[in-house]
PDB file of C-alpha atoms and ligand atoms in Angstrom:
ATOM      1  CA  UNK A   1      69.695 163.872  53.433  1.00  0.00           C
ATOM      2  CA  UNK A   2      65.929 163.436  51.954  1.00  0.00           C
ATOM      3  CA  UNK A   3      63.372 163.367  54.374  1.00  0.00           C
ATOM      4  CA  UNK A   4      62.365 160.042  51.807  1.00  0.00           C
ATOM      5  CA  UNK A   5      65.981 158.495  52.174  1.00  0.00           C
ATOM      6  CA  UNK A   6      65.933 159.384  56.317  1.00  0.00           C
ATOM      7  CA  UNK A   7      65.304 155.195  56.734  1.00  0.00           C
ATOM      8  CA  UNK A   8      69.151 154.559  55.297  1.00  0.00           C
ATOM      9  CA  UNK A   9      70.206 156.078  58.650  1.00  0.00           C
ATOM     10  CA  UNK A  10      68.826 154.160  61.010  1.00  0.00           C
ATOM     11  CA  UNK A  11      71.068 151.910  63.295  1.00  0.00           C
ATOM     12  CA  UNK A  12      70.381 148.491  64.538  1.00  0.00           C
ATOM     13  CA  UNK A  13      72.618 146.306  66.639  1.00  0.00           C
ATOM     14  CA  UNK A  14      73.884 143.469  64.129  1.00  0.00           C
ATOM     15  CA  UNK A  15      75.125 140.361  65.578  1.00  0.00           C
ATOM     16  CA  UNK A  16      76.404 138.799  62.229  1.00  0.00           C
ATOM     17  CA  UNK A  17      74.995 139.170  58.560  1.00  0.00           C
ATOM     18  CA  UNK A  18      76.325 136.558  56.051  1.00  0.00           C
ATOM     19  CA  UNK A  19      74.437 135.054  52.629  1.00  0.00           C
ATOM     20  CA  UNK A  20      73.638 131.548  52.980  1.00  0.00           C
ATOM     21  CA  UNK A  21      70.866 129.171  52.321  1.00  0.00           C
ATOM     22  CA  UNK A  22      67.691 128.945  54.244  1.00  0.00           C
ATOM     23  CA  UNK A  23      67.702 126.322  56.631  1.00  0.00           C
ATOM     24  CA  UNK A  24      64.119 126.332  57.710  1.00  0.00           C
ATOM     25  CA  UNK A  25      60.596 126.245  56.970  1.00  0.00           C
ATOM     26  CA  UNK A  26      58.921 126.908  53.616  1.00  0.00           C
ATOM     27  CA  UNK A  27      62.182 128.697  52.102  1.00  0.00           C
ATOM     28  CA  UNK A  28      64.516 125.709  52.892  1.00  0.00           C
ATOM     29  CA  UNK A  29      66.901 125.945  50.258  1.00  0.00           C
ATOM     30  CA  UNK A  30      66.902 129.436  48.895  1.00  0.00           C
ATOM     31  CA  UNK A  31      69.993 131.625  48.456  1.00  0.00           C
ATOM     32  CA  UNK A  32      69.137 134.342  51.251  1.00  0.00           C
ATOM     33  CA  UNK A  33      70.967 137.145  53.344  1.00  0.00           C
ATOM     34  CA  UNK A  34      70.623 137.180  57.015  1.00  0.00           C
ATOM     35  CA  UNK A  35      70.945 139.837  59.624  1.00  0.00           C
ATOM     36  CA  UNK A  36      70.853 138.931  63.041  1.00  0.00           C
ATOM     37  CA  UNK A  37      69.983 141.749  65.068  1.00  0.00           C
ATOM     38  CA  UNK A  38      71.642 141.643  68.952  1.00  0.00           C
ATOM     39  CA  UNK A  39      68.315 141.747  71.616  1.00  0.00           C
ATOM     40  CA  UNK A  40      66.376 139.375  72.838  1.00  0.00           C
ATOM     41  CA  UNK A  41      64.277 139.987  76.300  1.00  0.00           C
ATOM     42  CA  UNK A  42      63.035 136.301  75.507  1.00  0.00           C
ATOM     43  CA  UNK A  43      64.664 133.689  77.406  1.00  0.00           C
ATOM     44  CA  UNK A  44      64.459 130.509  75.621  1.00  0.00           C
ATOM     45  CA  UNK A  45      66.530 127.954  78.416  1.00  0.00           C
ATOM     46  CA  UNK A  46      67.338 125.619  74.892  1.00  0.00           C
ATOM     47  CA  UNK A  47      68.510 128.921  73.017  1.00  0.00           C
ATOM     48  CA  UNK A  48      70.677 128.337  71.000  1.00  0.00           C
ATOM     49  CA  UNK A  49      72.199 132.040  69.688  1.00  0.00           C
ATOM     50  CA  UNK A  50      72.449 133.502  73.628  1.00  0.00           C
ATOM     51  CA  UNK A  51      75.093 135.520  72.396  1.00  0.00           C
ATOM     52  CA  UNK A  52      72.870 137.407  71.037  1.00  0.00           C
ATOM     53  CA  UNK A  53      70.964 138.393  74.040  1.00  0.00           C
ATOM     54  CA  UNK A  54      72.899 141.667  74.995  1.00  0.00           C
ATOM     55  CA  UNK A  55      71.936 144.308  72.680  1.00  0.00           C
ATOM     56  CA  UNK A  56      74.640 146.618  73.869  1.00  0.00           C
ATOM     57  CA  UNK A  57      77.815 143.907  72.541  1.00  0.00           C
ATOM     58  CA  UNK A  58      76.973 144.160  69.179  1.00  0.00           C
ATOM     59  CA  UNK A  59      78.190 146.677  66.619  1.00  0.00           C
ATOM     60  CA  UNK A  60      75.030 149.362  65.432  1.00  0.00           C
ATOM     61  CA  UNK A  61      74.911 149.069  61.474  1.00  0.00           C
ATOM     62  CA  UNK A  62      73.038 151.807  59.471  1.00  0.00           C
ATOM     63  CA  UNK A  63      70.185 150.692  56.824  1.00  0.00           C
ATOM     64  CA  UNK A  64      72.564 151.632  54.284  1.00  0.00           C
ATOM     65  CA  UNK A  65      75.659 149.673  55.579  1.00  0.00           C
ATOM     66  CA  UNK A  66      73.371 146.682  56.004  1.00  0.00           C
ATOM     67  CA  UNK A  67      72.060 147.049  52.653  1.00  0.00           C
ATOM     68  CA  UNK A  68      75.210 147.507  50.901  1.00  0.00           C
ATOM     69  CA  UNK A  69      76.440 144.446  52.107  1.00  0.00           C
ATOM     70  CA  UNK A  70      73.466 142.311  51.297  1.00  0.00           C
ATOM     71  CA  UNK A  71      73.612 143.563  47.922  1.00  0.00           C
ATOM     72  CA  UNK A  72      77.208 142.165  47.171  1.00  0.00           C
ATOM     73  CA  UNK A  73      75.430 138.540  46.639  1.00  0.00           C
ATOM     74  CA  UNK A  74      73.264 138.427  44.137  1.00  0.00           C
ATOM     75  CA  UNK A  75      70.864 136.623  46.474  1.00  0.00           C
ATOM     76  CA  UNK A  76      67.192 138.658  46.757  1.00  0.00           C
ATOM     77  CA  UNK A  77      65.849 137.574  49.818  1.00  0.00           C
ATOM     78  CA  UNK A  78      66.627 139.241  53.297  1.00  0.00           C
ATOM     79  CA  UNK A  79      65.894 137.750  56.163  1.00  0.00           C
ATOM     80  CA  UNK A  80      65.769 139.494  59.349  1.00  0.00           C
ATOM     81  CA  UNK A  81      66.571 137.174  62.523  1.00  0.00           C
ATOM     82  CA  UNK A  82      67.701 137.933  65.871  1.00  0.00           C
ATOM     83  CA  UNK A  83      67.554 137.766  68.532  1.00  0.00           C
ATOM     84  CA  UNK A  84      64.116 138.965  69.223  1.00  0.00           C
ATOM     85  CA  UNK A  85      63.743 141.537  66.118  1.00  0.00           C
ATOM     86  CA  UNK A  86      60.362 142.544  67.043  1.00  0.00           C
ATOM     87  CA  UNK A  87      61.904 144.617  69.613  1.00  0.00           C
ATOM     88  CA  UNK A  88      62.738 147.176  67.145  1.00  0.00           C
ATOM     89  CA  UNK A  89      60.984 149.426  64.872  1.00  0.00           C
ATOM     90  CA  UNK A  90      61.819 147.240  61.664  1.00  0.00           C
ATOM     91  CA  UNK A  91      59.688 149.714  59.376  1.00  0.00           C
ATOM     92  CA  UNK A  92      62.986 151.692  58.539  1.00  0.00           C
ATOM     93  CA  UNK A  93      65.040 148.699  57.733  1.00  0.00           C
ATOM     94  CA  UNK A  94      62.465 146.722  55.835  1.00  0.00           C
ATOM     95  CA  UNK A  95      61.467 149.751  53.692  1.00  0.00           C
ATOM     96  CA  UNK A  96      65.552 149.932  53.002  1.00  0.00           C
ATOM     97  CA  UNK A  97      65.720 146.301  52.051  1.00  0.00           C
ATOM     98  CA  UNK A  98      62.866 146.466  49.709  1.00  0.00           C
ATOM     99  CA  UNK A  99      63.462 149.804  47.440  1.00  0.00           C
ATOM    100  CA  UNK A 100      66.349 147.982  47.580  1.00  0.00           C
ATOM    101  CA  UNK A 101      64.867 145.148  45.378  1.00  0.00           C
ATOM    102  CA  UNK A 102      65.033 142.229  48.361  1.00  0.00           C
ATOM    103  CA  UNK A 103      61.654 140.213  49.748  1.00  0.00           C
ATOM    104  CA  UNK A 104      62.026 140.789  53.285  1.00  0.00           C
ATOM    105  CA  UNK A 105      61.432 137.791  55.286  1.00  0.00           C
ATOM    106  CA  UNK A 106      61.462 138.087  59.283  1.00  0.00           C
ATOM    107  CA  UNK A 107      61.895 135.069  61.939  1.00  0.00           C
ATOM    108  CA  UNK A 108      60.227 135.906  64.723  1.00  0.00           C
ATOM    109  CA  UNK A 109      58.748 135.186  68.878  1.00  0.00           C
ATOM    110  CA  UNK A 110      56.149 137.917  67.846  1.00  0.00           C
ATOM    111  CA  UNK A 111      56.220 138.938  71.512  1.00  0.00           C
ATOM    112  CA  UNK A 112      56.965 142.521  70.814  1.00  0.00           C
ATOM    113  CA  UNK A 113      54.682 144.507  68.195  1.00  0.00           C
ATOM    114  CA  UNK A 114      55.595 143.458  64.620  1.00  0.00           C
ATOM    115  CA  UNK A 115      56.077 146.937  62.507  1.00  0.00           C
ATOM    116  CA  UNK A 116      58.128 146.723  58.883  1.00  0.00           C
ATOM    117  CA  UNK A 117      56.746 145.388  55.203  1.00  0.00           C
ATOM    118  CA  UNK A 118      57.401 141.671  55.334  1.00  0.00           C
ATOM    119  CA  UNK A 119      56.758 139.293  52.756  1.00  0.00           C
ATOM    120  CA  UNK A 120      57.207 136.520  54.662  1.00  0.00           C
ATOM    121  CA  UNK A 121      56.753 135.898  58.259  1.00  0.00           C
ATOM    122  CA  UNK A 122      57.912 133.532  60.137  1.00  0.00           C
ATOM    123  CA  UNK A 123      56.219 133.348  63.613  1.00  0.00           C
ATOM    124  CA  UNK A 124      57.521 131.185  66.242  1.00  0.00           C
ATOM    125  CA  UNK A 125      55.886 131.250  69.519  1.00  0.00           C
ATOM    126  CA  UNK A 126      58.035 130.478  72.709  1.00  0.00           C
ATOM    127  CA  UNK A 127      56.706 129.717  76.056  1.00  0.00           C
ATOM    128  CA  UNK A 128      58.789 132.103  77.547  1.00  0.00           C
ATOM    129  CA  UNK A 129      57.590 135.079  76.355  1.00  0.00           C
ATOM    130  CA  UNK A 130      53.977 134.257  74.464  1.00  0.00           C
ATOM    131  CA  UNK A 131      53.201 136.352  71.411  1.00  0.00           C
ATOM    132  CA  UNK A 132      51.159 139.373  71.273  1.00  0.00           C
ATOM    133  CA  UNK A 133      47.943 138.251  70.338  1.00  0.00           C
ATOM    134  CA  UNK A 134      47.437 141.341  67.207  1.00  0.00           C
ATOM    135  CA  UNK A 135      50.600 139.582  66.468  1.00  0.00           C
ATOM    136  CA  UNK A 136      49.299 136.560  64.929  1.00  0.00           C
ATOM    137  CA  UNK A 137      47.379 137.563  62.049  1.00  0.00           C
ATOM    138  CA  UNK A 138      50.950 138.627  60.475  1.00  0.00           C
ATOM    139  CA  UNK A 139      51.959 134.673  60.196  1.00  0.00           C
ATOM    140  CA  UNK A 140      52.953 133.287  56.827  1.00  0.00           C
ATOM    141  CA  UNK A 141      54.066 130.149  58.720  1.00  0.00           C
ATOM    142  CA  UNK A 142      53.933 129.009  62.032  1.00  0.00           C
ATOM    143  CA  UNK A 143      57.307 127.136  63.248  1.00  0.00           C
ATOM    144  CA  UNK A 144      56.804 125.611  66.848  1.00  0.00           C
ATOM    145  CA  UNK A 145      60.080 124.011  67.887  1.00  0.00           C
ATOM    146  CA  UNK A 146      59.122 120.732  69.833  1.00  0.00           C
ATOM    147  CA  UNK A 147      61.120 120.038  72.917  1.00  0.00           C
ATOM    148  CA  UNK A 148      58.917 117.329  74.267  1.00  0.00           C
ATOM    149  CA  UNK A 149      55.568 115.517  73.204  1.00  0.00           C
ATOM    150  CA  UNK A 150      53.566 118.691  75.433  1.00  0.00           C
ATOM    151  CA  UNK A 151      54.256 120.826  72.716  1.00  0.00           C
ATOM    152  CA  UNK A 152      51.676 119.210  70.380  1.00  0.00           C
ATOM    153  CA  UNK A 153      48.884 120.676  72.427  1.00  0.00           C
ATOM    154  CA  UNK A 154      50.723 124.101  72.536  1.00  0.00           C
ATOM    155  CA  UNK A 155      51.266 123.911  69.017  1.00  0.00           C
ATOM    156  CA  UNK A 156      47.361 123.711  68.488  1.00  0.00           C
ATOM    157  CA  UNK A 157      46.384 126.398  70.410  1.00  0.00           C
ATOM    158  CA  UNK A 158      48.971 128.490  68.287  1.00  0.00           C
ATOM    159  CA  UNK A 159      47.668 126.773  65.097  1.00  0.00           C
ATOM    160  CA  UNK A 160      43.818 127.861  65.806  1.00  0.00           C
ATOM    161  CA  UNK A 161      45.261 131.533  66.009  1.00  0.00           C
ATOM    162  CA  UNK A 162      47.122 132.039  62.662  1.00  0.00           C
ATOM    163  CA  UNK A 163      45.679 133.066  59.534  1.00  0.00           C
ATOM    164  CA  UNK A 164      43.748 129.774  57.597  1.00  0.00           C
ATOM    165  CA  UNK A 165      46.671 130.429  55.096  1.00  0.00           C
ATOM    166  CA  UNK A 166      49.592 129.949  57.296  1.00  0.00           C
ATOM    167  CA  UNK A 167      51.695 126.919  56.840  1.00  0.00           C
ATOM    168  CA  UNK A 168      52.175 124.833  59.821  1.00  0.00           C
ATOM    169  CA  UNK A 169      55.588 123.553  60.566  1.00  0.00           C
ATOM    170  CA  UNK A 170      57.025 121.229  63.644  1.00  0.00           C
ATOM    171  CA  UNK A 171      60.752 121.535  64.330  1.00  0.00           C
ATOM    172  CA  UNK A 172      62.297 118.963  67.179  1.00  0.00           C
ATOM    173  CA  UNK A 173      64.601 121.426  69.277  1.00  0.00           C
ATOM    174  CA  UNK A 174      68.106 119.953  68.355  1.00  0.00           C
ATOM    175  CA  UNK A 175      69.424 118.378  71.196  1.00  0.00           C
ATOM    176  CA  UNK A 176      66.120 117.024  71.210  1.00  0.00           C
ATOM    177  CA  UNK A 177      66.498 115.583  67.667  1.00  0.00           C
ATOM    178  CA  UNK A 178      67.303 111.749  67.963  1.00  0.00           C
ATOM    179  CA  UNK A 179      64.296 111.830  70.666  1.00  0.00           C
ATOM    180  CA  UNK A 180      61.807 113.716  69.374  1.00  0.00           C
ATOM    181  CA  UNK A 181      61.550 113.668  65.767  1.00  0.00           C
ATOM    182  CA  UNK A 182      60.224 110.064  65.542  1.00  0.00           C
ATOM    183  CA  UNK A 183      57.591 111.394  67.649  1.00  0.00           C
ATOM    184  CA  UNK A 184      57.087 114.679  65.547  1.00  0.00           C
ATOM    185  CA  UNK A 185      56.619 112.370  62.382  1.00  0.00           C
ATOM    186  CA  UNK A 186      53.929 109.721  63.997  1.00  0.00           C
ATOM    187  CA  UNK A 187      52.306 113.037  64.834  1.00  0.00           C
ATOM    188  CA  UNK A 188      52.391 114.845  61.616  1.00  0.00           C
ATOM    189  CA  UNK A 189      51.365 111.359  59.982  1.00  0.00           C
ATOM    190  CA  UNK A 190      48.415 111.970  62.344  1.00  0.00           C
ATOM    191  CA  UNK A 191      47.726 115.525  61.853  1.00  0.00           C
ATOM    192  CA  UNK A 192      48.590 115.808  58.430  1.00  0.00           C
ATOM    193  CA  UNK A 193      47.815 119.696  58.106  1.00  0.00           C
ATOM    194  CA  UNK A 194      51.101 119.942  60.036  1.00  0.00           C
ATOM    195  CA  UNK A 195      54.754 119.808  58.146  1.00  0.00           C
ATOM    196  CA  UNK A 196      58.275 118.675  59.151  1.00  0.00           C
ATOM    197  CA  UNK A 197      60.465 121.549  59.415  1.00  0.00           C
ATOM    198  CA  UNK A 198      64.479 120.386  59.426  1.00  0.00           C
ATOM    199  CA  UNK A 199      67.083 122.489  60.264  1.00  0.00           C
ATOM    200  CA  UNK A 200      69.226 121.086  57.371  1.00  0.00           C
ATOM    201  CA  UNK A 201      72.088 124.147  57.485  1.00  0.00           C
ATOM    202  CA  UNK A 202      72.752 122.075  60.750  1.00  0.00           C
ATOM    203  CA  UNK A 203      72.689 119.197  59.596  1.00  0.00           C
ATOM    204  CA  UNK A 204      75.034 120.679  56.039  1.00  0.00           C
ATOM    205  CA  UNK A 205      77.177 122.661  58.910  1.00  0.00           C
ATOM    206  CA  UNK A 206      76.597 126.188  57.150  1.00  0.00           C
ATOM    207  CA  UNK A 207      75.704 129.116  58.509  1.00  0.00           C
TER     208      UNK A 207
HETATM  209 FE1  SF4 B 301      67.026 132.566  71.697  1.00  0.00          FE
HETATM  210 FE2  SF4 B 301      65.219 133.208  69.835  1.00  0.00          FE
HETATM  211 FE3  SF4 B 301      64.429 132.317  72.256  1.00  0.00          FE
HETATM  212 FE4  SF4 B 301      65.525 134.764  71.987  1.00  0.00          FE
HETATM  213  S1  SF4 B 301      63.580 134.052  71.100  1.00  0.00           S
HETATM  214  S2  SF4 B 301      65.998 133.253  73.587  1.00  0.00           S
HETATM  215  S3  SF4 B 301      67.077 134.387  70.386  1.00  0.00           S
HETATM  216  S4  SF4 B 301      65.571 131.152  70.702  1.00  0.00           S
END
């Protein structure tokens, strides 16, 4: 193997990887791949993937392998999930993804160091394990999921930390949904630099 190829070898723990449309955030809509990566040191108590907590229970997939099966769909956007991926070195998998002709978008806490070349990144702050502050500058978006009206403030102090450029999104937590999102859209309607993020592939029942 090529010292410039060494990246296709690298292993990551993969929870699932399956081609579906965004759900979330600015991409809503798009044809894109996912891989959720196994590991998350996080906690969220309203998580709603803790399956993919143990690192060890999920099957390692090489660059390569993850690639190949991306590149069955003729979908060109990769997003990396988890999980917590920033708890990995994604620099070997991103570089894969994109000599491979993908965008590499990543969904993440940011409470780990981000590493990789993203072209979109999705940073969503959780109270149980803040982001690392040299994290934020890396923020294409900003998605703070709102479990109660508390969050607002929380948001804000996220919001003053992001590039100017970020897009700012509020997402009621989903159990929270018939509660909250009334109160997410008097606030947006309020604070109109803020968007409504849905997760419609919930609300479709796809992946
Ligand atoms: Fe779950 Fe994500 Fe929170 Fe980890 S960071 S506990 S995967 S919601």
């Amino acid at each position: 193997m090529s010292v410039a190829t060494d990246y296709l070898a690298v292993q990551y723990p993969v929870m699932e990887h399956f081609y579906t449309l965004q759900g979330e955030g600015a991409y809503a809509g798009h044809a894109a791949y996912f891989i959720r990566l196994g590991g998350c040191d996080v906690g969220c108590v309203w998580c709603d993937v803790k399956e993919s907590w143990d690192a060890d229970v999920h099957p390692k997939m090489s660059v390569e392998a993850i690639i190949g099966a991306a590149s069955a769909y003729p979908g060109r956007i990769a997003v990396i999930t988890g999980g917590e991926p920033s708890m990995y070195d994604l620099a070997p998998l991103a570089t894969g993804l994109k000599a491979a002709g993908f965008r590499t978008h990543i969904e993440t806490s940011a409470s780990s160091p981000l590493s990789g070349d993203f072209d979109w990144v999705t940073l969503s702050p959780k109270k149980f394990k803040a982001p690392l502050p040299e994290n934020m500058s890396w923020a294409h978006e900003l998605k703070i999921v709102v479990f109660n009206k508390h969050d607002f403030q929380w948001a804000e102090t996220y919001a003053a930390l992001v590039p100017e450029s970020c897009k700012l999104y509020l997402q009621t937590e989903w159990d929270k949904r018939e509660q909250m999102t009334p109160v997410i859209l008097e606030y947006i309607r309020q604070h109109p630099q803020w968007s409504l993020s849905l997760q419609t592939h919930k609300y479709l029942n796809i992946p």
